[in-house]
mmCIF file of C-alpha atoms in Angstrom:
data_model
loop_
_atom_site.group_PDB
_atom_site.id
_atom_site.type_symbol
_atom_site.label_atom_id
_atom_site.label_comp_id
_atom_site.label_asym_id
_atom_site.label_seq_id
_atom_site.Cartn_x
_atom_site.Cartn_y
_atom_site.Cartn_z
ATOM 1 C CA UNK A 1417 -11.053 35.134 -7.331
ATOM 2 C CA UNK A 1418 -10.948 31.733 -5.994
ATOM 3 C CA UNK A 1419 -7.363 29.879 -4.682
ATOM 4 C CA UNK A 1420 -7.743 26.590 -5.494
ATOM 5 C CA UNK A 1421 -5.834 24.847 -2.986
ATOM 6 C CA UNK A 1422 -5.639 20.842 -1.544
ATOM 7 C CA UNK A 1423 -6.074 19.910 1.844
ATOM 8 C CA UNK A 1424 -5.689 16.540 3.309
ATOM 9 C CA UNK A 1425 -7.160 15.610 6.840
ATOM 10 C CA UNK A 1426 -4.368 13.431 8.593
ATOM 11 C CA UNK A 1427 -6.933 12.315 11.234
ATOM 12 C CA UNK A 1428 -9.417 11.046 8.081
ATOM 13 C CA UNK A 1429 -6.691 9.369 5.763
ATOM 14 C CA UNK A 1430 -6.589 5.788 6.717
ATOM 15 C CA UNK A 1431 -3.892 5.239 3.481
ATOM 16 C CA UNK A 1432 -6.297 3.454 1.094
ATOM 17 C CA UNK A 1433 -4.452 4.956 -1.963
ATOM 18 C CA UNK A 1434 -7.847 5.979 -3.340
ATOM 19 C CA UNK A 1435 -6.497 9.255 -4.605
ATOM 20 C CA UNK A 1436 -3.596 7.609 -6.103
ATOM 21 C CA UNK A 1437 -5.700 5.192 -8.134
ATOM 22 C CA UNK A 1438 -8.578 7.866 -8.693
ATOM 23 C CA UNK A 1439 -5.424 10.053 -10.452
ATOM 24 C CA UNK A 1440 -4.264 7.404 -12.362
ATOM 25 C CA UNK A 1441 -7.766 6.964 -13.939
ATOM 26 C CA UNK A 1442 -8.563 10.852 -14.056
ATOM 27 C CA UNK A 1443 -5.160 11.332 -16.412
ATOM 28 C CA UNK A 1444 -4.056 7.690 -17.833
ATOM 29 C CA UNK A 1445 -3.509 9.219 -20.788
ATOM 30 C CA UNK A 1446 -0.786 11.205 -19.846
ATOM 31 C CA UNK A 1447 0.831 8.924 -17.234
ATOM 32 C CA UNK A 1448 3.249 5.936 -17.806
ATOM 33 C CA UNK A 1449 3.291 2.795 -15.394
ATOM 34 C CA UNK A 1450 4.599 3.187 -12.178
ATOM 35 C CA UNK A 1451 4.324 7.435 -12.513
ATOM 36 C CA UNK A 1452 2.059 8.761 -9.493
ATOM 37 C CA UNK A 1453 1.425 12.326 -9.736
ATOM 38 C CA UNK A 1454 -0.472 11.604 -6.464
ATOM 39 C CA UNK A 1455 1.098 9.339 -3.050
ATOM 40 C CA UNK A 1456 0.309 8.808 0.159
ATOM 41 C CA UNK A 1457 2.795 9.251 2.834
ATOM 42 C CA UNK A 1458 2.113 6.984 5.838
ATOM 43 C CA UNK A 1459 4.559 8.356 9.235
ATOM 44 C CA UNK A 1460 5.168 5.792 11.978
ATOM 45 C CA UNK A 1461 3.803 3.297 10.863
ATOM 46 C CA UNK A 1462 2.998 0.636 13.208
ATOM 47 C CA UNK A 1463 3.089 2.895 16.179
ATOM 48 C CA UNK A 1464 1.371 4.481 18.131
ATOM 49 C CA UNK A 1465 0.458 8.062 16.480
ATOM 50 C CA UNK A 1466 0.691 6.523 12.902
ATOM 51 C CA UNK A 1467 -0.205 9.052 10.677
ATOM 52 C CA UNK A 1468 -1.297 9.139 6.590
ATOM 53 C CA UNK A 1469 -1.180 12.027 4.630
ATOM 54 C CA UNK A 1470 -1.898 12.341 0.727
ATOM 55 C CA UNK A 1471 0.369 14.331 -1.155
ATOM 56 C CA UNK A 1472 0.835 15.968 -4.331
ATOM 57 C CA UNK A 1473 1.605 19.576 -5.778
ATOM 58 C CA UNK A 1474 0.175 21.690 -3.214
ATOM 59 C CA UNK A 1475 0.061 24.448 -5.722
ATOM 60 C CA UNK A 1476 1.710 26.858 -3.367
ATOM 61 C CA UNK A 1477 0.900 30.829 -3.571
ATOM 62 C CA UNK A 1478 4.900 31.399 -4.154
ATOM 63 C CA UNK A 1479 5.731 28.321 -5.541
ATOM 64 C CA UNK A 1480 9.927 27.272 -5.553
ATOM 65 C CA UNK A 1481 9.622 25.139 -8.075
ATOM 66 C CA UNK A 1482 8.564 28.722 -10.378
ATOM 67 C CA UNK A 1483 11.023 30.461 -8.296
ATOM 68 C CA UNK A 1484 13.663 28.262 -9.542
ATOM 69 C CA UNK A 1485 12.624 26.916 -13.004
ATOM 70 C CA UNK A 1486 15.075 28.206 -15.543
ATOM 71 C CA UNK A 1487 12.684 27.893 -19.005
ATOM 72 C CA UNK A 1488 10.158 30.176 -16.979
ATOM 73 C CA UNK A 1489 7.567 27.215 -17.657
ATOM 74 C CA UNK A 1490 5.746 27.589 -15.009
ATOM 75 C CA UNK A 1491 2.433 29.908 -14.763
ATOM 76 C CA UNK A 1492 -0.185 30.062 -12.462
ATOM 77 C CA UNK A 1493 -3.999 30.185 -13.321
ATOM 78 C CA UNK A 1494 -6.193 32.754 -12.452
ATOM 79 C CA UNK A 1495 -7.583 30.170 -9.993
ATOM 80 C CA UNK A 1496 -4.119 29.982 -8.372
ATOM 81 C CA UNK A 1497 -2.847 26.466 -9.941
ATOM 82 C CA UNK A 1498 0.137 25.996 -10.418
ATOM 83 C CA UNK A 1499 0.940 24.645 -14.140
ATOM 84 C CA UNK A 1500 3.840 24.347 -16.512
ATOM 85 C CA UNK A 1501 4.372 24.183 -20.272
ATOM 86 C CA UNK A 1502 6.051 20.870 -21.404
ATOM 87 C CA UNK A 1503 6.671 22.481 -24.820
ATOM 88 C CA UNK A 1504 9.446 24.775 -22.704
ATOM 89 C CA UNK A 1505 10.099 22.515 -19.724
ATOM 90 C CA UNK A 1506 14.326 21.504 -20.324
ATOM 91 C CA UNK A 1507 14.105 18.274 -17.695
ATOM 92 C CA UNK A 1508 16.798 19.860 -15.603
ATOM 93 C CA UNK A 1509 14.896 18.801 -12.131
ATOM 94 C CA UNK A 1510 15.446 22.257 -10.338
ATOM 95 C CA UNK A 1511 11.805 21.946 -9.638
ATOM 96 C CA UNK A 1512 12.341 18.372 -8.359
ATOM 97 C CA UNK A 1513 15.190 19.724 -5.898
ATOM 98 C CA UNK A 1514 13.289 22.719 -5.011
ATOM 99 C CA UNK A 1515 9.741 21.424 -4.540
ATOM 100 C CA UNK A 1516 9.404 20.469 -0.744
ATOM 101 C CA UNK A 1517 6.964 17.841 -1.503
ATOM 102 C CA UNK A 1518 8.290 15.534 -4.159
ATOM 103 C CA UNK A 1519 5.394 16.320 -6.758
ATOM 104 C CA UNK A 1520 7.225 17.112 -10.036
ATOM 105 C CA UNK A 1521 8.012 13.730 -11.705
ATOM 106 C CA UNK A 1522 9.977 12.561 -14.708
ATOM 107 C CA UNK A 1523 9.191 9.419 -16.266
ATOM 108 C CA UNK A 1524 11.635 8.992 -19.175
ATOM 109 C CA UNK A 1525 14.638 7.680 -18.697
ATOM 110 C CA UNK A 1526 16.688 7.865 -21.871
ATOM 111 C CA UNK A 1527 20.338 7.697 -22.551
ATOM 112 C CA UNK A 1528 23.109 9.687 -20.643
ATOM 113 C CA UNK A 1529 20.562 9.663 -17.557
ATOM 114 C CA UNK A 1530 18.639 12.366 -18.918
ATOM 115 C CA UNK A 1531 15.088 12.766 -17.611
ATOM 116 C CA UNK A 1532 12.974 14.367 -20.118
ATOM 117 C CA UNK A 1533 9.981 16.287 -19.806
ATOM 118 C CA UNK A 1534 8.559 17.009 -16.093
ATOM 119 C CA UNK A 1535 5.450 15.593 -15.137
ATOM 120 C CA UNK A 1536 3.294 16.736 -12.444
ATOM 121 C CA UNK A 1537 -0.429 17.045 -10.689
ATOM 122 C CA UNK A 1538 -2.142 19.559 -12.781
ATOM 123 C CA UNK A 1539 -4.932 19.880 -10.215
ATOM 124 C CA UNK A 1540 -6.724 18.379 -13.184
ATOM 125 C CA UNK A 1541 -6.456 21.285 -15.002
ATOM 126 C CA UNK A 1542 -4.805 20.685 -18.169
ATOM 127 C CA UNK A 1543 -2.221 22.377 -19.582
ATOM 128 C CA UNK A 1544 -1.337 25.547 -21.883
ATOM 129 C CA UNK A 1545 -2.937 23.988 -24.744
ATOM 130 C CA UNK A 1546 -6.312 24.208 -25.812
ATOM 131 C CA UNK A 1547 -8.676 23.043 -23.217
ATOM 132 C CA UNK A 1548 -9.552 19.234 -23.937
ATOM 133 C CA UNK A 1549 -8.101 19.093 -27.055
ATOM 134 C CA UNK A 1550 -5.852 15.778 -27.839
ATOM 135 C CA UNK A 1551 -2.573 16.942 -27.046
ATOM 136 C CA UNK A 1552 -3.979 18.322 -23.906
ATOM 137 C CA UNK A 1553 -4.757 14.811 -22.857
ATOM 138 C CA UNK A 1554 -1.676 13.177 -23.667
ATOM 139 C CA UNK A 1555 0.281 15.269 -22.217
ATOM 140 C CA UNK A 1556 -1.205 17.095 -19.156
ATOM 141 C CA UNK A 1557 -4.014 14.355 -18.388
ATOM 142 C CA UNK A 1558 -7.818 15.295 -17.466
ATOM 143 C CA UNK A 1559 -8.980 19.308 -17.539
ATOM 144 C CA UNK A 1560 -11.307 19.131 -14.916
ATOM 145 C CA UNK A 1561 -11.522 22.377 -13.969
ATOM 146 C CA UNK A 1562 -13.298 23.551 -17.367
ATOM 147 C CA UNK A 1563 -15.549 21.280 -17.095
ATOM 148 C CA UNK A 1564 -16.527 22.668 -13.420
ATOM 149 C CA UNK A 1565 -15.381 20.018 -11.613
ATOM 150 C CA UNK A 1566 -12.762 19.397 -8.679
ATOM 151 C CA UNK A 1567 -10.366 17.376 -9.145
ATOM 152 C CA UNK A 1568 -10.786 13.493 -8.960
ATOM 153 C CA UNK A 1569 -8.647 12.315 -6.096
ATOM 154 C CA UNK A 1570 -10.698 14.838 -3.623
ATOM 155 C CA UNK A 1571 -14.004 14.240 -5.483
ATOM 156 C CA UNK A 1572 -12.916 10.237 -4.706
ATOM 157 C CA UNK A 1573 -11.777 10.475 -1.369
ATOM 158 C CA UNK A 1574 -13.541 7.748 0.640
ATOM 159 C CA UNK A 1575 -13.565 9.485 4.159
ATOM 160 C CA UNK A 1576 -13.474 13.446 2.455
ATOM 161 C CA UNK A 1577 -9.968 13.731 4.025
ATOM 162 C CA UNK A 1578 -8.618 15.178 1.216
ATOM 163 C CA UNK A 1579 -9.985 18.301 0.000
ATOM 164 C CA UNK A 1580 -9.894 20.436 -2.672
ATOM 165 C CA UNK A 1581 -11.696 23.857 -4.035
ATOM 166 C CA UNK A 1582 -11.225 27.237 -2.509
ATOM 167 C CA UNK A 1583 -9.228 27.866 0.420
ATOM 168 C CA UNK A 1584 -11.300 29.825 2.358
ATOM 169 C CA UNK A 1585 -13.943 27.305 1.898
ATOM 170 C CA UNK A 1586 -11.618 24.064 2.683
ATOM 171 C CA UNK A 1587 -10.431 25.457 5.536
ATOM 172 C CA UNK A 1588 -13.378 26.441 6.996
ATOM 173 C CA UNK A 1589 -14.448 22.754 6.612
ATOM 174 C CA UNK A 1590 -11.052 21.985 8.484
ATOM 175 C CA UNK A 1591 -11.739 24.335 10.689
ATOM 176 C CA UNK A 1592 -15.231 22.855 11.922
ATOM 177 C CA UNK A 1593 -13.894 19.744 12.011
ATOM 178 C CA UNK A 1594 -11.435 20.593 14.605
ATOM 179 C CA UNK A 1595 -13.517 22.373 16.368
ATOM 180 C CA UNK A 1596 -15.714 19.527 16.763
ATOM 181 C CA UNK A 1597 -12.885 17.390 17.629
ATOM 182 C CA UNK A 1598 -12.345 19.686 20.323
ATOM 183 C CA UNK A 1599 -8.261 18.966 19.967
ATOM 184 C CA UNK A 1600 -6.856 21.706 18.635
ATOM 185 C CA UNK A 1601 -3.241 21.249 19.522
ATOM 186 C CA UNK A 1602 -3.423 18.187 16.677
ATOM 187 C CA UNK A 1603 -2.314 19.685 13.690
ATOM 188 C CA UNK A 1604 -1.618 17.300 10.433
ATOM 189 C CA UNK A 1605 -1.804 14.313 12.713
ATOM 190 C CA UNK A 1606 0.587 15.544 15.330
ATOM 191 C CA UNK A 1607 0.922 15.862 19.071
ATOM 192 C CA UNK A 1608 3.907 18.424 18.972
ATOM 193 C CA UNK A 1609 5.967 16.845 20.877
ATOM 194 C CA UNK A 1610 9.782 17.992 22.032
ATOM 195 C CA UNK A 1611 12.706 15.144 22.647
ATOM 196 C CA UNK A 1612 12.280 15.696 26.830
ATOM 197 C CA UNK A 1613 8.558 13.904 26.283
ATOM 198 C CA UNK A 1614 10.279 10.772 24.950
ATOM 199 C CA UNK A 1615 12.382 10.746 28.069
ATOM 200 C CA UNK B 159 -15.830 -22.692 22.053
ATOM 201 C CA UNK B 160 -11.840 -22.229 21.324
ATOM 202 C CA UNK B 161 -9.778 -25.029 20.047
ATOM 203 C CA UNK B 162 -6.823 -24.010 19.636
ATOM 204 C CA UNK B 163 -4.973 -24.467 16.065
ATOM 205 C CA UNK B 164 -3.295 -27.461 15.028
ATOM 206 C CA UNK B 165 0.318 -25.831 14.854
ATOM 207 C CA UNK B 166 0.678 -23.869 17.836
ATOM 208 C CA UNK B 167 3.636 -22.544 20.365
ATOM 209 C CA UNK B 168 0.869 -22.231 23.220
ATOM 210 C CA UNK B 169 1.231 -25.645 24.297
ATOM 211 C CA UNK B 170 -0.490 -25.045 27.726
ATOM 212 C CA UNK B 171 -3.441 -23.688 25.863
ATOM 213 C CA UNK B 172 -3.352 -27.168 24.036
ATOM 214 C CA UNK B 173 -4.152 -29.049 26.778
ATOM 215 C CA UNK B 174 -6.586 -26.467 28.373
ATOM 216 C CA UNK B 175 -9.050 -26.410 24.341
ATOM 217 C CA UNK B 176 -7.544 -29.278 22.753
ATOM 218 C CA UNK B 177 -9.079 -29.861 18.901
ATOM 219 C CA UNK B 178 -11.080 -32.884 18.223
ATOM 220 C CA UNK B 179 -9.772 -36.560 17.387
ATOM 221 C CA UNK B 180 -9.331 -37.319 13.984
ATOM 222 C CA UNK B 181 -12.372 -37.900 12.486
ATOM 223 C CA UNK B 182 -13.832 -38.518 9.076
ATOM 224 C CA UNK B 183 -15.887 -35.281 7.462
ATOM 225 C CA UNK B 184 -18.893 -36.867 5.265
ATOM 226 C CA UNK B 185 -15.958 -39.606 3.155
ATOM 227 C CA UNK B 186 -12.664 -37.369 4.020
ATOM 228 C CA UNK B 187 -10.362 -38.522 6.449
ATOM 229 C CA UNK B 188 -9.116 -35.467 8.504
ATOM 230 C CA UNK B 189 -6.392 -34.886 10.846
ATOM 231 C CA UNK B 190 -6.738 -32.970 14.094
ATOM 232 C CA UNK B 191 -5.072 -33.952 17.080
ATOM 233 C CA UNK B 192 -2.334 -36.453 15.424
ATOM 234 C CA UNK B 193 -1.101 -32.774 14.199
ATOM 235 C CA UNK B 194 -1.808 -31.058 17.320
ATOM 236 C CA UNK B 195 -0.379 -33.692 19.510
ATOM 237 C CA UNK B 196 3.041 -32.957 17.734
ATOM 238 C CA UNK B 197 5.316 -29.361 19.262
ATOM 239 C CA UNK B 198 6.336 -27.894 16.236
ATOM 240 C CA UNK B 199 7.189 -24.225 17.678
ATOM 241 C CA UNK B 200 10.494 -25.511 18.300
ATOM 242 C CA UNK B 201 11.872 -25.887 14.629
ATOM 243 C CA UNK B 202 8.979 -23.085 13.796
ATOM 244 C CA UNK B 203 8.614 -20.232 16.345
ATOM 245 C CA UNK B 204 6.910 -17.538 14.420
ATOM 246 C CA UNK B 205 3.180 -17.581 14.564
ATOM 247 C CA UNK B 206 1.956 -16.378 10.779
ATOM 248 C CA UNK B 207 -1.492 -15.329 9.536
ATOM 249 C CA UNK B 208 -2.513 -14.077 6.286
ATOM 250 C CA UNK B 209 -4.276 -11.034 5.144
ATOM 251 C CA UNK B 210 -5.675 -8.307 3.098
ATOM 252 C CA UNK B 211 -3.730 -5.300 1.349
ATOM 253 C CA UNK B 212 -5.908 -2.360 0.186
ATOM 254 C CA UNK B 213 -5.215 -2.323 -3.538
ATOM 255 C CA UNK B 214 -5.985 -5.816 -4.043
ATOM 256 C CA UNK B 215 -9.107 -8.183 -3.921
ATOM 257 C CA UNK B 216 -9.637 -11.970 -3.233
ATOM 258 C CA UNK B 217 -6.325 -14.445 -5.048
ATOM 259 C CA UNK B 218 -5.848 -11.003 -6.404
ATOM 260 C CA UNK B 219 -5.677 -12.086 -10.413
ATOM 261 C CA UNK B 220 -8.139 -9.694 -11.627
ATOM 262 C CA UNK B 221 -6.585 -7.039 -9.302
ATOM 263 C CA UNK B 222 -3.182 -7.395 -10.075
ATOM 264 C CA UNK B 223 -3.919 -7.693 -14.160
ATOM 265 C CA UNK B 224 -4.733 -3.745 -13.027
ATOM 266 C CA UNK B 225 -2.467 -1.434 -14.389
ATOM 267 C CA UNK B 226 -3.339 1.283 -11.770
ATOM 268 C CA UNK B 227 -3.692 -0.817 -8.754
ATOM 269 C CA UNK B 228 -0.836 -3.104 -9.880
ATOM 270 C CA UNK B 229 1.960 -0.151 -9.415
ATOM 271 C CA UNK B 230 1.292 0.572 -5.763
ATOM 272 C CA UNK B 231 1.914 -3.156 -4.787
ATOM 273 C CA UNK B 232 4.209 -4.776 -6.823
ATOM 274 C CA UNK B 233 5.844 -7.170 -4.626
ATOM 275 C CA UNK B 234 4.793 -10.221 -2.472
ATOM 276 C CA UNK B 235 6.112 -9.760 1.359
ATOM 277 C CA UNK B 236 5.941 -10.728 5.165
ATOM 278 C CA UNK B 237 5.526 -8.347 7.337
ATOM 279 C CA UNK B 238 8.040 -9.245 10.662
ATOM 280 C CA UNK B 239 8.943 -7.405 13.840
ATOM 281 C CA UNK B 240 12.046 -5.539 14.061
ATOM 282 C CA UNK B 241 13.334 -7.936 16.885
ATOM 283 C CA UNK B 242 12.619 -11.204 14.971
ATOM 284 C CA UNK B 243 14.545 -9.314 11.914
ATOM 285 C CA UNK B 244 17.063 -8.562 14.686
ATOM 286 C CA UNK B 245 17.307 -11.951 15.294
ATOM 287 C CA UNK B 246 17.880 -13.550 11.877
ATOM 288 C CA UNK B 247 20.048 -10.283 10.533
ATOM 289 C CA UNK B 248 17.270 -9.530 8.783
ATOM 290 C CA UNK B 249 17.214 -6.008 7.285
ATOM 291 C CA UNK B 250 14.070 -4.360 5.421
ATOM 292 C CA UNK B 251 13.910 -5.514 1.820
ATOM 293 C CA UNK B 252 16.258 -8.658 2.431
ATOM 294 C CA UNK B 253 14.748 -12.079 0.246
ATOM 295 C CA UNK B 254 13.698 -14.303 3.125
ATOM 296 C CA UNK B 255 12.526 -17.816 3.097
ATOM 297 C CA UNK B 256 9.412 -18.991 4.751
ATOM 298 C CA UNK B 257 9.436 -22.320 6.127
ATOM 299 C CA UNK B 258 6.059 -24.118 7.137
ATOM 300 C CA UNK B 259 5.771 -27.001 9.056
ATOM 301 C CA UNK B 260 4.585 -29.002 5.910
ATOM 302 C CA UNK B 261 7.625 -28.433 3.958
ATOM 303 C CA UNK B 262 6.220 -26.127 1.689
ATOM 304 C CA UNK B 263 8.875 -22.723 1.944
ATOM 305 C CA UNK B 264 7.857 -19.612 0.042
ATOM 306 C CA UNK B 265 10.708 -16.736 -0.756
ATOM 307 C CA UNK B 266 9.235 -13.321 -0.260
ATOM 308 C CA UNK B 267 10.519 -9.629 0.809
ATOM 309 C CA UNK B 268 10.721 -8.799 4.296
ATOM 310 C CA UNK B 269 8.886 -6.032 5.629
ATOM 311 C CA UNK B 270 10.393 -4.993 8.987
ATOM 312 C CA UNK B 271 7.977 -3.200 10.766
ATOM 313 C CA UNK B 272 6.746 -2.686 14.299
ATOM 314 C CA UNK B 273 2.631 -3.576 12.918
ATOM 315 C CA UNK B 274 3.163 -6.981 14.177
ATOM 316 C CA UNK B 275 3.950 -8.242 17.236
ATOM 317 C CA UNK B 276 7.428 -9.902 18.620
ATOM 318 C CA UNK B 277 6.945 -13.527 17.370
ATOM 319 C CA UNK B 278 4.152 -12.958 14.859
ATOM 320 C CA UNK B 279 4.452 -12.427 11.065
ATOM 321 C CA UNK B 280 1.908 -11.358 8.196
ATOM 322 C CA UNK B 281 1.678 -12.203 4.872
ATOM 323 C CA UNK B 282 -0.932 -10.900 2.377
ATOM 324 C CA UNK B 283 -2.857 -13.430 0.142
ATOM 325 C CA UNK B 284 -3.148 -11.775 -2.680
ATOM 326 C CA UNK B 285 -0.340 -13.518 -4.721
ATOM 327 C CA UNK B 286 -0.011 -15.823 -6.963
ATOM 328 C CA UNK B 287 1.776 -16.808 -9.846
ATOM 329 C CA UNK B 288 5.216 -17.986 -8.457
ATOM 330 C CA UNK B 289 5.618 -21.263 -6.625
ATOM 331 C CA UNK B 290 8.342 -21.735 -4.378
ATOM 332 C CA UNK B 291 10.620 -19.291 -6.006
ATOM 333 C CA UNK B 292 9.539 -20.207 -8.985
ATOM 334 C CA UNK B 293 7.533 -18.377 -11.966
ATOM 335 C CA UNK B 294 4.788 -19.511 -13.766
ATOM 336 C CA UNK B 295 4.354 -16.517 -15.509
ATOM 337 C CA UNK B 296 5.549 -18.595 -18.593
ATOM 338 C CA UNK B 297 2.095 -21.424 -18.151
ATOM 339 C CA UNK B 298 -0.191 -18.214 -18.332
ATOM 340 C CA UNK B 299 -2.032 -18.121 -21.359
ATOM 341 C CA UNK B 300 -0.649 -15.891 -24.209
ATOM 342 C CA UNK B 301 -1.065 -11.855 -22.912
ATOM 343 C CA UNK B 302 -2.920 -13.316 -19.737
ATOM 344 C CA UNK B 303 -0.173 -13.166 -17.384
ATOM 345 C CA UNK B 304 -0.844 -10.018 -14.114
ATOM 346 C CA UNK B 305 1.308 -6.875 -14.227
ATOM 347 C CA UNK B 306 2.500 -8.300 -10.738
ATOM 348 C CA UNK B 307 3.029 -11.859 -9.769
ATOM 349 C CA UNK B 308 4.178 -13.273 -6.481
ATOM 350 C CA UNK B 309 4.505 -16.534 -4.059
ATOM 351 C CA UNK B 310 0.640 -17.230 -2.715
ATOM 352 C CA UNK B 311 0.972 -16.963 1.199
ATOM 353 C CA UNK B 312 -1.540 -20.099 1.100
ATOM 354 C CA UNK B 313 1.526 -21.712 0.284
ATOM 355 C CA UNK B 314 2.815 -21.530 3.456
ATOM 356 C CA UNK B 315 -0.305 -21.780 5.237
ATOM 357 C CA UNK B 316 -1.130 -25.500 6.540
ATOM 358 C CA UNK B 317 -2.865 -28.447 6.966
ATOM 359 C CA UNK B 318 -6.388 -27.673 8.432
ATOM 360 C CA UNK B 319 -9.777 -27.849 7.909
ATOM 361 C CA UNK B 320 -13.157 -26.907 9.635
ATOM 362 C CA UNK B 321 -15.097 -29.346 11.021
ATOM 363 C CA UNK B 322 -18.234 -28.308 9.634
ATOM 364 C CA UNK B 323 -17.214 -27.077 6.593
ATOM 365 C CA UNK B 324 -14.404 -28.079 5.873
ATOM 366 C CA UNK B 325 -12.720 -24.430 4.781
ATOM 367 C CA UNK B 326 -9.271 -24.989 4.944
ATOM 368 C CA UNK B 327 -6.814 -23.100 7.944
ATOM 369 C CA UNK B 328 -5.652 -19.640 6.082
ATOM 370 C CA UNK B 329 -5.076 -17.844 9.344
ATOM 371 C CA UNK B 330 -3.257 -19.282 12.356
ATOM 372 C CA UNK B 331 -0.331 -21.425 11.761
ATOM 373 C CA UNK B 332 3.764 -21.247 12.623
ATOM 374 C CA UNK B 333 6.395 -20.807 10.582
ATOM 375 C CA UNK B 334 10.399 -20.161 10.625
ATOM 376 C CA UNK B 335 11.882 -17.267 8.199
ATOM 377 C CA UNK B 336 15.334 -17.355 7.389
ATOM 378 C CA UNK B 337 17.460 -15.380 5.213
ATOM 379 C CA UNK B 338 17.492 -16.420 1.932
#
């Protein structure tokens, strides 16, 4: 069985928000204006070592978010995505203080502060409902994966720095590539580096 | 050859590739050196150019009138070194005011950030649709007005022109920012 899984190449992002924009399109139905399920995350910018990296749920193997969810409305796929029911979801925002990357969002703001339903990247892959039907796309976006196909930030990417499909495969991709970059201390962009080499 | 710009704080490389006389393109009168001739980096020490920003195209007005390109750049800015900030207590995200040599001032965000160099400043070109701190989102037709509006950096850009072609100076010019 396959782990669907993203991976973005820090040394192939050069920030152009392609992913972003290719999300919005993929699920406008089920975003509102100003909600990215999808950002990227530029790191000294300006100086030398800059850094981009395009982030989103990473659908993790032993996700927090599921770990700390108290309406159990998370599940995972047989592919390994990560999903959640918005039928069950409460809009407390454990997931939001759990998840290490920022992905679950919550775009209603209604009275008393409270943030309604959680919205987040479905890897394209719908939701709990039936698979394209209408209230699939209004509330989890594009199903992608039934139809076969990746989902559209990675499919988009301009430079193929962010992947997506199995992990074995991506990472064997990754792994040529740094292989042929013959620099395999640089992981995600970075030199690791201590405080004495600023000295 | 270089000539260097009308409005510029290199006034050594003035006199080394000075610009042409004043001359008249085809019918059009058209200052050169009586502009050149003049030190302006005094009152206006910060070089300022103009730009692209990924999301948007050209003046921008199809672009911005895009929902999903319009939400990752929603406001007009000038991008300034941390020591000019330091300077003019400028902190990230302050409201500045532009000043150009011409008189023209545009009010924008400050972006403090080490891209540019001590004594240069960036602004994209993308904007439109507020003039000196004004909106004219109200003169766009009914339902016509952009998801994001801003001050256009041309603006602030000066008088210029080729000498061939007359395209107008969008690139090199000085400018003071102050607080606003």
């Amino acid at each position: 069985m396959a782990v669907m899984k993203f991976l973005c190449d820090t040394k192939r992002c050069i920030e152009c928000n392609g992913c972003v924009t290719a999300c919005s399109n993929s699920n406008s139905e089920a975003l509102v204006w100003g909600i990215q399920r999808r950002r990227v995350v530029t790191l000294k910018e300006g100086e030398p070592g800059e850094a981009s990296i395009s982030v989103a749920c990473m659908h993790c193997t032993d996700a927090p978010c599921m770990a700390v969810c108290p309406a159990n409305c998370f599940y995972r796929t047989d592919d390994g995505i990560v999903l959640h029911n918005k039928a069950t979801c409460i809009g407390c925002g454990y997931c939001f203080y759990a998840c290490p990357f920022g992905a679950p969002q919550f775009p209603q703001k209604t009275s008393f502060g409270s943030r309604g339903k959680m919205d987040k990247c479905t890897y394209c892959a719908g939701g709990p409902v039936p698979d394209f039907s209408k209230e699939e796309v209004e509330l989890y976006g594009a199903n992608r994966i039934a139809e076969g196909k990746l989902p559209l930030c990675a499919e988009m990417c301009s430079t193929k720095a962010l992947l997506a499909g199995d992990a074995e495969v991506i990472s064997s991709i990754y792994r040529q590539r740094v292989a042929a970059r013959s620099n395999p201390n640089v992981i995600w962009g970075y030199d690791p580096q201590t405080a004495a080499d600023f000295k | 050859m270089h000539r260097e710009p009308l409005y510029t704080p290199r006034r050594d490389l003035v006199a080394k590739y000075p610009t042409y006389q004043d001359r008249r393109v085809a019918r059009l009168p058209t200052l050169y050196w009586s502009i050149q001739k003049e030190d302006y980096a005094k009152d206006f020490p910060v070089i300022l150019t103009t730009g692209r920003i990924v999301e948007y195209e050209g003046g921008g007005e199809e672009t911005r009138s895009n929902a999903w390109l319009a939400q990752l750049a929603r406001e007009m800015y000038i991008e300034i070194n941390p020591a000019d900030a330091a300077d003019r207590g400028i902190r990230n995200g302050d409201k500045v005011e532009v000043l150009s040599p011409t008189g023209a001032k545009v009010f924008v965000k400050a972006m403090v950030t080490p891209r540019v160099a001590v004594g240069e400043s960036f602004m994209p070109f993308h904007f439109a649709g507020v003039f000196e701190g004004k909106s004219l989102g109200p003169k766009y037709p009914e339902g016509t007005e952009p998801f994001v509006i801003g001050e256009a950096a041309n603006t602030a850009m000066t008088y210029g022109y080729d000498v061939v072609t007359q395209i107008q100076e969008t690139k090199a010019t000085l400018c003071q920012i102050k607080k606003a």
